[in-house]
PDB file of C-alpha atoms and ligand atoms in Angstrom:
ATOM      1  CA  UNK A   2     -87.547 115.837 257.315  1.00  0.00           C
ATOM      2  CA  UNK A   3     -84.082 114.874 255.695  1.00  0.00           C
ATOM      3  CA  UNK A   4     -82.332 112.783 257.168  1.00  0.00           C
ATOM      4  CA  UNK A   5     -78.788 113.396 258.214  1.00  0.00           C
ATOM      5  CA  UNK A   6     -78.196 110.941 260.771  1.00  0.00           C
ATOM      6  CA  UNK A   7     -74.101 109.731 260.516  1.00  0.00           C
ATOM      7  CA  UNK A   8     -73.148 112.716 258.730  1.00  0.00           C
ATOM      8  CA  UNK A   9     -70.622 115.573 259.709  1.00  0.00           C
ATOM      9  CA  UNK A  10     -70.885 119.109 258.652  1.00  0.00           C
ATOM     10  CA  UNK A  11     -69.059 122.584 258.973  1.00  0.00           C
ATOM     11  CA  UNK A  12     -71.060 125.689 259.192  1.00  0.00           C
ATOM     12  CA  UNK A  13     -69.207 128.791 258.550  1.00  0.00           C
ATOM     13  CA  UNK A  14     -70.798 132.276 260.266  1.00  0.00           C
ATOM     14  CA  UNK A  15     -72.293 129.626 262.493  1.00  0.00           C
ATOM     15  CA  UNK A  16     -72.911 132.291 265.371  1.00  0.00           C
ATOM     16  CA  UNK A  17     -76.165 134.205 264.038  1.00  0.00           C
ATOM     17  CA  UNK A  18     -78.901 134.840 261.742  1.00  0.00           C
ATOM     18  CA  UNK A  19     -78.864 131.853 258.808  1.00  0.00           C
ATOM     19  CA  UNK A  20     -75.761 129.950 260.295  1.00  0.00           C
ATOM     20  CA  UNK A  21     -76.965 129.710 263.633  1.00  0.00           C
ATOM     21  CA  UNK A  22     -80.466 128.480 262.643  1.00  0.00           C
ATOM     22  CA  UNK A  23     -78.651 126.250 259.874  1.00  0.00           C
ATOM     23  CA  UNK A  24     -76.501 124.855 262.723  1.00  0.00           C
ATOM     24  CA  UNK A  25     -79.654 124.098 264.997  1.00  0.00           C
ATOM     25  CA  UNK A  26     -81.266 122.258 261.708  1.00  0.00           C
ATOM     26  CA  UNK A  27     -78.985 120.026 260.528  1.00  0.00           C
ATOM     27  CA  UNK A  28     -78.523 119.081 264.399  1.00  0.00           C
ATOM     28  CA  UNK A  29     -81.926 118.392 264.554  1.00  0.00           C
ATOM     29  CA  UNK A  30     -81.970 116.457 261.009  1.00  0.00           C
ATOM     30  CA  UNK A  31     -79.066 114.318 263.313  1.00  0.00           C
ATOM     31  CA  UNK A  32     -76.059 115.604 261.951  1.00  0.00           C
ATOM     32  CA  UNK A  33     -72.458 115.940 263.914  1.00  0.00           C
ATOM     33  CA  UNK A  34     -71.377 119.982 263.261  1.00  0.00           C
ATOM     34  CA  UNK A  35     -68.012 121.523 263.638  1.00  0.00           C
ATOM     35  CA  UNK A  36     -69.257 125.464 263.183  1.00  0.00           C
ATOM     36  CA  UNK A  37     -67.064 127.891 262.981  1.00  0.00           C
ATOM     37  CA  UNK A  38     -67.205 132.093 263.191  1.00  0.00           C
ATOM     38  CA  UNK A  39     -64.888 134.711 263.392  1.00  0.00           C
ATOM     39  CA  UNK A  40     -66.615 135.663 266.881  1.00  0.00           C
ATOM     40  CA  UNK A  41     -65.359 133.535 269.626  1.00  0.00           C
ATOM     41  CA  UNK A  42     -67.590 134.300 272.097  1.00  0.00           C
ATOM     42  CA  UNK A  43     -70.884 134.357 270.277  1.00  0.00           C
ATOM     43  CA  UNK A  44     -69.985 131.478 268.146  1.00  0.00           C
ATOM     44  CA  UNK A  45     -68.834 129.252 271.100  1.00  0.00           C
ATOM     45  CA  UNK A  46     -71.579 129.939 273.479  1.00  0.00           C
ATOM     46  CA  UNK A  47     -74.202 129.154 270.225  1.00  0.00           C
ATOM     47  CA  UNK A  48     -72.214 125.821 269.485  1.00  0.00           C
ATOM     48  CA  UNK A  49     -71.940 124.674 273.599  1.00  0.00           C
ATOM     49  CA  UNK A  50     -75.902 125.297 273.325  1.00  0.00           C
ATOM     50  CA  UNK A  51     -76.557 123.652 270.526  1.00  0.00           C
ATOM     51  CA  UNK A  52     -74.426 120.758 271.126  1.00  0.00           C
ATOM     52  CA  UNK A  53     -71.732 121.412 268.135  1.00  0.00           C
ATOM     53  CA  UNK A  54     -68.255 121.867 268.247  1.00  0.00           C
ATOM     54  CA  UNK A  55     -66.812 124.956 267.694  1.00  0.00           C
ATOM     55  CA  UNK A  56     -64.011 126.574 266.011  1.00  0.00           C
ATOM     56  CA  UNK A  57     -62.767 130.295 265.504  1.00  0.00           C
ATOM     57  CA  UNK A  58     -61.759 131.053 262.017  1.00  0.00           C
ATOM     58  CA  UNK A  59     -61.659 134.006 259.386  1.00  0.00           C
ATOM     59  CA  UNK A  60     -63.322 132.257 256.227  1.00  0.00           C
ATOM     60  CA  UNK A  61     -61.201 134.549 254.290  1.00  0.00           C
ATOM     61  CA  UNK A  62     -57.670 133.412 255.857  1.00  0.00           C
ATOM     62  CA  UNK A  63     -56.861 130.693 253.393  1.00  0.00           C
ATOM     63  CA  UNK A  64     -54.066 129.506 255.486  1.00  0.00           C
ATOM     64  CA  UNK A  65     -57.010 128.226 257.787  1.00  0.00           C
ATOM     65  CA  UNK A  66     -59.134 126.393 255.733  1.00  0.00           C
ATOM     66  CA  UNK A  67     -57.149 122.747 255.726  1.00  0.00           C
ATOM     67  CA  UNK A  68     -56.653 123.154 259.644  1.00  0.00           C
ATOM     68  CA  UNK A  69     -60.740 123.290 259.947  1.00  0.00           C
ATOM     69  CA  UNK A  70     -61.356 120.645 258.046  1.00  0.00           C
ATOM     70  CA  UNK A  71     -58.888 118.544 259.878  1.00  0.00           C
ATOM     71  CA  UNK A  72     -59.896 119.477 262.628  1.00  0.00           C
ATOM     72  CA  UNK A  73     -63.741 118.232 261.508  1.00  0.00           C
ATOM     73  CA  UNK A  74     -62.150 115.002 260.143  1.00  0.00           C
ATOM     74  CA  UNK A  75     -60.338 114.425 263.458  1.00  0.00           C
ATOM     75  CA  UNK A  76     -63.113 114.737 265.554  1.00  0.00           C
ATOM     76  CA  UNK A  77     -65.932 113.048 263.731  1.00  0.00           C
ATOM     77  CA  UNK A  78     -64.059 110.753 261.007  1.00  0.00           C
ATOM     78  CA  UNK A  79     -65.119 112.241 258.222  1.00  0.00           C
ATOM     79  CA  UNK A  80     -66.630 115.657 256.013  1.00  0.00           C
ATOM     80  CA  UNK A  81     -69.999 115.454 254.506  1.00  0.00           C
ATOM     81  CA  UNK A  82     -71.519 118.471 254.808  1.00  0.00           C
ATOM     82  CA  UNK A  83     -70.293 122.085 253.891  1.00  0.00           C
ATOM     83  CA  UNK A  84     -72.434 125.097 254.479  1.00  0.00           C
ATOM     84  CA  UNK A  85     -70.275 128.343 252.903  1.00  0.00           C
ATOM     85  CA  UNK A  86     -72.323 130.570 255.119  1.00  0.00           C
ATOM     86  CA  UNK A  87     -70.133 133.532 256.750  1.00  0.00           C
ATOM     87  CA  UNK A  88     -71.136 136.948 255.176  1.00  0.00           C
ATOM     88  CA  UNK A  89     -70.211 140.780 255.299  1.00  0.00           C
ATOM     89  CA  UNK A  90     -72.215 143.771 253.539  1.00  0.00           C
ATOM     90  CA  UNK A  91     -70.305 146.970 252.756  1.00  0.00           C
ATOM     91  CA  UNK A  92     -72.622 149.728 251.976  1.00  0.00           C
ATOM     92  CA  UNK A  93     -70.382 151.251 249.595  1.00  0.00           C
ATOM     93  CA  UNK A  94     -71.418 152.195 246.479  1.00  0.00           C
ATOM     94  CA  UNK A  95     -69.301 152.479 243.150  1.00  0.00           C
ATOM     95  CA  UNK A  96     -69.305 156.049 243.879  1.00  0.00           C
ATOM     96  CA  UNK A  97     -67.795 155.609 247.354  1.00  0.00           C
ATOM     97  CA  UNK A  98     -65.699 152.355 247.662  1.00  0.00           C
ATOM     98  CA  UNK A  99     -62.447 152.580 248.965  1.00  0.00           C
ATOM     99  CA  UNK A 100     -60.012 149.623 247.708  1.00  0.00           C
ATOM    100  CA  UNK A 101     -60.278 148.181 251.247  1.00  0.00           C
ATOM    101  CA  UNK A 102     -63.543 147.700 251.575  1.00  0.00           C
ATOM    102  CA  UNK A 103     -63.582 146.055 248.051  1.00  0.00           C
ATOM    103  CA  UNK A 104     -60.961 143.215 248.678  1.00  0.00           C
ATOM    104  CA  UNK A 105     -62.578 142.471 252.307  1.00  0.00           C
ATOM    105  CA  UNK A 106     -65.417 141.620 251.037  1.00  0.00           C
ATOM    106  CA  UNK A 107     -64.337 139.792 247.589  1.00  0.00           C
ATOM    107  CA  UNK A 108     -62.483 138.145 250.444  1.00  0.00           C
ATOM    108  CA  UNK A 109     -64.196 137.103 252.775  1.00  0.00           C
ATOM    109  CA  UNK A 110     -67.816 136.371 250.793  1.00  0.00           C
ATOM    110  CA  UNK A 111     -66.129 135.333 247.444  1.00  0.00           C
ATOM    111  CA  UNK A 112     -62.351 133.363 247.893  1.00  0.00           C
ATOM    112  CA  UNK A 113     -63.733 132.494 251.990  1.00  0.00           C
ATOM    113  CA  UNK A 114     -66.074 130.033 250.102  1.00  0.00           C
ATOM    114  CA  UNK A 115     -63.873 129.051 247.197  1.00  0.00           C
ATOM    115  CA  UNK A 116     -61.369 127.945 249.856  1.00  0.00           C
ATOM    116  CA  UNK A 117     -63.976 126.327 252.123  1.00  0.00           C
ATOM    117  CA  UNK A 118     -64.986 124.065 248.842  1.00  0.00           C
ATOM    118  CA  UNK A 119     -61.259 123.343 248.147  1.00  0.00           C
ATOM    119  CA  UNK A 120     -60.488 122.481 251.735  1.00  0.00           C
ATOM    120  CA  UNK A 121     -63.714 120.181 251.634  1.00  0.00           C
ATOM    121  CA  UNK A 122     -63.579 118.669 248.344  1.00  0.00           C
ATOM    122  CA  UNK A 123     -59.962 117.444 248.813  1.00  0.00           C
ATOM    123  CA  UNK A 124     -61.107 115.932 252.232  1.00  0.00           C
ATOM    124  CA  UNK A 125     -64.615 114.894 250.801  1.00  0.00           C
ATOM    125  CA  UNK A 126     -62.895 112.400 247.849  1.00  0.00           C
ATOM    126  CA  UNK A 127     -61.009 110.919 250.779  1.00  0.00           C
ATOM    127  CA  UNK A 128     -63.939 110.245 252.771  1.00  0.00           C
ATOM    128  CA  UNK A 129     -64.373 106.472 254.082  1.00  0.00           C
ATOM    129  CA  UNK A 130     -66.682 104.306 251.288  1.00  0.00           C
ATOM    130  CA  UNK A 131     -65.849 106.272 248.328  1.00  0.00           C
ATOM    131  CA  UNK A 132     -65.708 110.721 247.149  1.00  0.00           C
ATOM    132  CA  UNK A 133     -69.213 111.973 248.254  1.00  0.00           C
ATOM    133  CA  UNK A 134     -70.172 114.690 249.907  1.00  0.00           C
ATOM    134  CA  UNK A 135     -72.611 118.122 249.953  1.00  0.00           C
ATOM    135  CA  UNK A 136     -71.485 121.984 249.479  1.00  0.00           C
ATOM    136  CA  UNK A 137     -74.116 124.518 250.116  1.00  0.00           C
ATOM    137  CA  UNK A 138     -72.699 127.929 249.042  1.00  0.00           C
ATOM    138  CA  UNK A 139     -75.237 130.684 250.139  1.00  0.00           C
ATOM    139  CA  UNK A 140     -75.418 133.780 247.702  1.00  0.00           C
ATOM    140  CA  UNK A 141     -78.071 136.339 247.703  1.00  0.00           C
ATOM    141  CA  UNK A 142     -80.868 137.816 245.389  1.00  0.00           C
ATOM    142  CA  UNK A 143     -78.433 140.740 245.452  1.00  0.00           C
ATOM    143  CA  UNK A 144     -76.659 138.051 242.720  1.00  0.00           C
ATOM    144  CA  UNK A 145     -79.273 138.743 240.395  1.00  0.00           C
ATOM    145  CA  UNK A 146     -81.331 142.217 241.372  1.00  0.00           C
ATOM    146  CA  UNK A 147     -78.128 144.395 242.784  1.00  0.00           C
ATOM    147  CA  UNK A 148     -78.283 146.765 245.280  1.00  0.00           C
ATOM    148  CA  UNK A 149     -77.076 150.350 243.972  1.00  0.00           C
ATOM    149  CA  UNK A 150     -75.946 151.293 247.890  1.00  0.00           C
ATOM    150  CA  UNK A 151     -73.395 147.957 247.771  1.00  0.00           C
ATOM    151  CA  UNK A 152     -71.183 146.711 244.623  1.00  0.00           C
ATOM    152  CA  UNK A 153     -68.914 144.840 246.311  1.00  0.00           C
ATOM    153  CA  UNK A 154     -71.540 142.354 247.781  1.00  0.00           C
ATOM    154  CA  UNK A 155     -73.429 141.849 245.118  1.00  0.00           C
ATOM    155  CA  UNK A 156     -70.690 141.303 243.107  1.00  0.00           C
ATOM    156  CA  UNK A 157     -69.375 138.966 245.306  1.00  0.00           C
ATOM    157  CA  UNK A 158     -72.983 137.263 245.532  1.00  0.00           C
ATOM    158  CA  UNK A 159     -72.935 137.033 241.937  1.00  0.00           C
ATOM    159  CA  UNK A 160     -69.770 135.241 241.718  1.00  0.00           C
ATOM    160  CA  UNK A 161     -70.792 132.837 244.329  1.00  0.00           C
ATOM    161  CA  UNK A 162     -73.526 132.080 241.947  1.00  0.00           C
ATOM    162  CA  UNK A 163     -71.681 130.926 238.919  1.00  0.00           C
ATOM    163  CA  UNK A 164     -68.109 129.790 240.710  1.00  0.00           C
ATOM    164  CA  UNK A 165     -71.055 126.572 242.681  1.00  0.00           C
ATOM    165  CA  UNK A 166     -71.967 125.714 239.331  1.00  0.00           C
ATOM    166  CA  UNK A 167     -67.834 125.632 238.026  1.00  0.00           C
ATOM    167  CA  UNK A 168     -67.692 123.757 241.580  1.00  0.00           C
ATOM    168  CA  UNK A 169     -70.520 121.456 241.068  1.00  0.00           C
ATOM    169  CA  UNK A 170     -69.258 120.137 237.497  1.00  0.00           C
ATOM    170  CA  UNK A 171     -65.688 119.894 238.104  1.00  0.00           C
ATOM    171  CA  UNK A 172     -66.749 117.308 240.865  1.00  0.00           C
ATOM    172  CA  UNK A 173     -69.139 115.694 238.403  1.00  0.00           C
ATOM    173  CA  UNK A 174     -66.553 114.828 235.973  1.00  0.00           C
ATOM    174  CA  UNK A 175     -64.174 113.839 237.945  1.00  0.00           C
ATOM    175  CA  UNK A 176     -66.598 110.967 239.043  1.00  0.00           C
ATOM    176  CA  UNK A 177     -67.210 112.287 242.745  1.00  0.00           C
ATOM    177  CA  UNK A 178     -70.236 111.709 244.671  1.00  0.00           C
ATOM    178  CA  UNK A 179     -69.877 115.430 245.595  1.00  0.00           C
ATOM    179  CA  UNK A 180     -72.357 117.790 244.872  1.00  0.00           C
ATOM    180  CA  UNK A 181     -72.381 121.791 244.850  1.00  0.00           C
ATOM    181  CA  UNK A 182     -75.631 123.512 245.121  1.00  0.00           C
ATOM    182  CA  UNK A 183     -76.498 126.997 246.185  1.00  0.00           C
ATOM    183  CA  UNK A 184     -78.944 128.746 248.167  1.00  0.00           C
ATOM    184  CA  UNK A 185     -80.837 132.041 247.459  1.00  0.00           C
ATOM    185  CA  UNK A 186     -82.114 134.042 250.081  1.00  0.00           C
ATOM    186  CA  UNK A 187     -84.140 136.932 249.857  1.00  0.00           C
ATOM    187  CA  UNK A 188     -83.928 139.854 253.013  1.00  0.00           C
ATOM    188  CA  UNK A 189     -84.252 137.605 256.002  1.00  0.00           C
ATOM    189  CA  UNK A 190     -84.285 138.706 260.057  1.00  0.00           C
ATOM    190  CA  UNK A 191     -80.841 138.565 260.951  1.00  0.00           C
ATOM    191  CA  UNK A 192     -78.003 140.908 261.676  1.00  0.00           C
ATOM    192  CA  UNK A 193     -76.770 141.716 258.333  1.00  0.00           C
ATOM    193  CA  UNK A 194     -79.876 143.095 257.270  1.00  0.00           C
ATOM    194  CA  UNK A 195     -79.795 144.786 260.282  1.00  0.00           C
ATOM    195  CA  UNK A 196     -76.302 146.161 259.213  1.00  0.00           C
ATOM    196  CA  UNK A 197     -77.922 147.352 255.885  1.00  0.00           C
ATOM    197  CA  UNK A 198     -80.953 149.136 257.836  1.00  0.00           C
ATOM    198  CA  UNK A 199     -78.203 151.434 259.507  1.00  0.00           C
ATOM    199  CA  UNK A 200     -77.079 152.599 256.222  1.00  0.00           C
ATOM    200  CA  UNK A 201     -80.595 152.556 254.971  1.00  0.00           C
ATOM    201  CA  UNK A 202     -82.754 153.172 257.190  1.00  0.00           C
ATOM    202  CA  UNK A 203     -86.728 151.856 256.182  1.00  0.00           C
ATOM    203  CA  UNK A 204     -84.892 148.968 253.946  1.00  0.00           C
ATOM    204  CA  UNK A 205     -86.238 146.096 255.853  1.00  0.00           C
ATOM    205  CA  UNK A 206     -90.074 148.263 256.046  1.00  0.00           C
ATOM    206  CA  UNK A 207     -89.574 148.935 252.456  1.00  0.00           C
ATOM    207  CA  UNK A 208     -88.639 145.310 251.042  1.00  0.00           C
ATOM    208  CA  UNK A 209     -91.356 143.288 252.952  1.00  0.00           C
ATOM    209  CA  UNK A 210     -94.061 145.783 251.782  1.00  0.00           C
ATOM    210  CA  UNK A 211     -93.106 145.278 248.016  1.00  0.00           C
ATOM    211  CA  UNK A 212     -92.460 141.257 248.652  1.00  0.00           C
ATOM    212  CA  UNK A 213     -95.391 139.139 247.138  1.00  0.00           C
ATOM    213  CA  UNK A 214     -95.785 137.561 250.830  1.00  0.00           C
ATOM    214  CA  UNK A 215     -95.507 141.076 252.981  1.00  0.00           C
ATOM    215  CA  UNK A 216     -92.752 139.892 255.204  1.00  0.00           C
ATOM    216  CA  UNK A 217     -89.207 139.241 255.876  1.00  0.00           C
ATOM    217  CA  UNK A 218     -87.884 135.180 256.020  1.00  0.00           C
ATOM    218  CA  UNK A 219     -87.071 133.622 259.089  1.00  0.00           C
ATOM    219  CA  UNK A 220     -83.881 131.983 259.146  1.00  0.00           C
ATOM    220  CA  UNK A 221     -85.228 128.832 260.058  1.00  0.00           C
ATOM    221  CA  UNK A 222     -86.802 128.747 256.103  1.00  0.00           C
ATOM    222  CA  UNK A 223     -83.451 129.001 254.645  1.00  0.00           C
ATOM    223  CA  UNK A 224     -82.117 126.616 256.872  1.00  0.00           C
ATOM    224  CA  UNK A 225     -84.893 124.264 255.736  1.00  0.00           C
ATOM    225  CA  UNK A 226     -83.681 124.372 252.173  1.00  0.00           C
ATOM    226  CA  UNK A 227     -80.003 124.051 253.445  1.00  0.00           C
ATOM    227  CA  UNK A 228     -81.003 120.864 255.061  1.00  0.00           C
ATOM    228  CA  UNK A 229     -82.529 119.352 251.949  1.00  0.00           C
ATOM    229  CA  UNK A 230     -79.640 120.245 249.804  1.00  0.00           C
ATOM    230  CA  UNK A 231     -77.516 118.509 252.542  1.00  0.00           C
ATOM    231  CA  UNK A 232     -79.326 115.531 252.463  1.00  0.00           C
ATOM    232  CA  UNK A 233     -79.522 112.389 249.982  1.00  0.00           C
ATOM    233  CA  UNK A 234     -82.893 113.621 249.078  1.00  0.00           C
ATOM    234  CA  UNK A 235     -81.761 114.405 245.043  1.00  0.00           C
ATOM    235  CA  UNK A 236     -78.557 112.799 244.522  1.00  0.00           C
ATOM    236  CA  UNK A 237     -78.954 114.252 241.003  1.00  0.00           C
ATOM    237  CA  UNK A 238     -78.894 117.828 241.491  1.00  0.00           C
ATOM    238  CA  UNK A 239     -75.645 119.785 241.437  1.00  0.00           C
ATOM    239  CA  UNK A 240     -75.407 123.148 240.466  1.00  0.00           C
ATOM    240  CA  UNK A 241     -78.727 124.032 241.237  1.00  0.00           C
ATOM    241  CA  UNK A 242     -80.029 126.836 242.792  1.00  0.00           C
ATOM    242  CA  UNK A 243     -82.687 127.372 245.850  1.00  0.00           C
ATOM    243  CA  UNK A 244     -84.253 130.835 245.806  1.00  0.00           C
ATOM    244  CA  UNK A 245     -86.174 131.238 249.422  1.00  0.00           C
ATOM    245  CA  UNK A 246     -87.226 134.755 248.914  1.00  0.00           C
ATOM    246  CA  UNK A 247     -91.164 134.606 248.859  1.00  0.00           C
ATOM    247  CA  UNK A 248     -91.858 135.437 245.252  1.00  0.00           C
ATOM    248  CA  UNK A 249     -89.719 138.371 245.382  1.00  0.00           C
ATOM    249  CA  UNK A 250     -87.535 137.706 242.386  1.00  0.00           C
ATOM    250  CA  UNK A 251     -90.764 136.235 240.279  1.00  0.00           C
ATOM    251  CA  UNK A 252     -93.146 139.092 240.180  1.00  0.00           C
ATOM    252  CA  UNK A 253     -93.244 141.781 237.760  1.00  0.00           C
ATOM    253  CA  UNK A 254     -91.626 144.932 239.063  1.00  0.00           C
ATOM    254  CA  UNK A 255     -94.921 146.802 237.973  1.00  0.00           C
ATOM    255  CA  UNK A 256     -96.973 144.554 240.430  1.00  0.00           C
TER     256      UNK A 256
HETATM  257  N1  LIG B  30     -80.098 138.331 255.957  1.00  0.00           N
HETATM  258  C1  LIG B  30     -80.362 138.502 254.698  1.00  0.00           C
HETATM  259  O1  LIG B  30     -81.280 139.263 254.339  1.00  0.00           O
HETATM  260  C2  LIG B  30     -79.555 137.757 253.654  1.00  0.00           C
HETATM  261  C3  LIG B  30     -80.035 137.750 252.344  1.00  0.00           C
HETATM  262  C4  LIG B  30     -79.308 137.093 251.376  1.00  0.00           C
HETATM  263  C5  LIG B  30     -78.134 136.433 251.709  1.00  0.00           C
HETATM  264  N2  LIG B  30     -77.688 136.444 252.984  1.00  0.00           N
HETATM  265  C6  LIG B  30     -76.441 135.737 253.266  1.00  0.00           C
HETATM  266  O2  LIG B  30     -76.624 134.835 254.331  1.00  0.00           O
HETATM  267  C7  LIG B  30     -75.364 134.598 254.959  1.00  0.00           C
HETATM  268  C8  LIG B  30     -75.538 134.699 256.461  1.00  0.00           C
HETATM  269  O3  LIG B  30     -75.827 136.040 256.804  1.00  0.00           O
HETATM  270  P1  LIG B  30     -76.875 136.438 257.936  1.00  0.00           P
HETATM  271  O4  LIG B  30     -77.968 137.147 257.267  1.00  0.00           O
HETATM  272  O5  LIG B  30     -77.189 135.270 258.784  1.00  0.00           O
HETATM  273  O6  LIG B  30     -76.008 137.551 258.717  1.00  0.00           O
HETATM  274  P2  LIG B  30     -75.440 137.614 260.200  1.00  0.00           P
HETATM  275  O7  LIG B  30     -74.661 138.890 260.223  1.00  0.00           O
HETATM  276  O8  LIG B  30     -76.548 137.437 261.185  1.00  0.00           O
HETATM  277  O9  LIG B  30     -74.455 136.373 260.303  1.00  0.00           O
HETATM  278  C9  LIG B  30     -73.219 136.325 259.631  1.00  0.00           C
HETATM  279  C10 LIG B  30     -72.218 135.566 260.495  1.00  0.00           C
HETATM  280  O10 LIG B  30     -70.976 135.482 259.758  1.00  0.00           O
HETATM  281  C11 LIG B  30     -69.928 135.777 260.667  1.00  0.00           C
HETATM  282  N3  LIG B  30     -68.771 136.272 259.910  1.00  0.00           N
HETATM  283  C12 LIG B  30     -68.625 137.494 259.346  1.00  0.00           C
HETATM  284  N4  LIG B  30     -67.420 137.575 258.746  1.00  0.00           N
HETATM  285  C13 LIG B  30     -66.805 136.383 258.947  1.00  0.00           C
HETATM  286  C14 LIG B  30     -65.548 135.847 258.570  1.00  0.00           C
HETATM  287  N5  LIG B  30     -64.660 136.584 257.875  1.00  0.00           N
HETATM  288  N6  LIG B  30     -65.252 134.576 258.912  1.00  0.00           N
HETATM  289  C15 LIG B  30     -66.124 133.836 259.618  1.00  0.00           C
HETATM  290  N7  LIG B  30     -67.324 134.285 260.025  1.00  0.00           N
HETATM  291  C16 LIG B  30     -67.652 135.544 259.685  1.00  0.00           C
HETATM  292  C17 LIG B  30     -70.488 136.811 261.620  1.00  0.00           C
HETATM  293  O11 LIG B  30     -69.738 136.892 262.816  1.00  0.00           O
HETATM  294  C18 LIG B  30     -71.907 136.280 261.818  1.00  0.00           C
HETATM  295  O12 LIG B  30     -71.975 135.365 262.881  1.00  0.00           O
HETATM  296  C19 LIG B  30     -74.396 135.623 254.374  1.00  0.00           C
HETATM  297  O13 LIG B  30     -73.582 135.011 253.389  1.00  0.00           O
HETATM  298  C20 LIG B  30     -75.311 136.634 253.732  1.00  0.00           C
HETATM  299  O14 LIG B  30     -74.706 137.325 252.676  1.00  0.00           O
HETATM  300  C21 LIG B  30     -78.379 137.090 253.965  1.00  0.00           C
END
């Protein structure tokens, strides 16, 4: 197991699915968390159960951003750990998205975690014994096989993609201990999924019958690869990518 005893991390969209079993990992792997989510209630009753701290924020609300991490640095001494986790689908197609819908969630998915790794960063190269630190931003396989049903997030997955790797060597050459990774998932048992089964229903049926293993993730297996990306595990990997879809992106769509 990693081990991520002494270090302190934020969680954003801490109050389900991935976030909430990320939270309960890196706990577990002995970190101190500060996780946040735009629901109060959920979000606080999962961190006073967990044993986190908990904040209410809008990843999107850039204003925010400094104030959380602050907040983290205040109550713990110091940032380690970033998890850009909080998430919104759309189900609007090119043929049917209204300007709205586009900028909330360019907002939220795409600037939410290029403010998150500002905030962090600029805390992170302060941090006591020199600039270190991890950022795990999670994208999708939507980055790289779209869904026709939802430009805007797979757009905004995409750009998640290649702004962690702009992320990861900026820190790099400025000499910082701080690296940017991101994580892959394929469909996995939480609520957005369940979101995107409304607007289409059989999806979930569907995508675990053509998946090489036959099933959905648990959120606990993405957490798993958030936790070794948190960890000192590979000191030399930055702008890297995790996929933890089963196979699904590796298999010949004829098979
Ligand atoms: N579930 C999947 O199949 C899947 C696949 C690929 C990627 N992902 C990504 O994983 C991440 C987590 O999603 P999930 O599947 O656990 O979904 P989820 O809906 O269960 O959890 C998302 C959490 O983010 C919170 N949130 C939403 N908007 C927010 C905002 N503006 N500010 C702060 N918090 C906000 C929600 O309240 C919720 O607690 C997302 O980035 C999602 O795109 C999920």
């Amino acid at each position: 197991m990693p081990d991520l005893s002494g270090k302190v991390a934020i969680v954003t969209g801490c109050a389900s699915g991935i976030g909430a079993a990320t939270l309960k990992r890196l706990i577990a792997d002995g970190a101190r968390i500060l996780g946040t989510d735009i629901d109060a209630a959920a979000g606080a009753a999962l961190c006073e159960e967990a044993g986190a701290r908990f904040a209410v924020q809008d990843v999107s609300d850039r204003a925010l951003w400094n104030g959380v991490v602050r907040e983290a640095i205040e109550a713990f001494g110091r940032l380690d750990i970033l998890v850009n986790n909080a998430g919104i689908v759309t189900g609007a197609s090119i043929g049917d998205v209204d300007d709205d819908t586009w900028d909330r969630v360019i907002a939220v998915n795409l600037t939410g975690t290029m403010a998150g790794c500002r905030a962090a960063i600029a805390a992170m190269k302060d941090n006591p014994g020199g600039a270190s630190g991890a950022i795990i931003n999670i994208a999708s396989t939507t980055a790289m096989a779209p869904l026709p049903t939802d430009v805007g997030y797979s757009a905004s997955k995409g750009a998640v993609r290649v702004m962690s790797k702009s992320v990861a060597t900026w820190c790099a050459q400025q000499g910082y201990a701080i690296r940017c990774n991101t994580v892959i998932p394929g469909a996995t048992e939480t609520g957005i999924l369940n979101a995107a089964e409304e607007v289409t229903p059989g999806l979930k049926a569907a995508v675990a019958a053509t998946s090489p293993m036959k099933r959905l993730a648990d959120p606990a297996e993405t957490a798993a690869a958030i936790a070794f990306l948190a960890s000192d595990e590979c000191p030399f990997m930055t702008g890297a990518e995790m996929l933890v879809d089963g196979g699904a992106l590796s298999i010949h769509p004829g098979f």
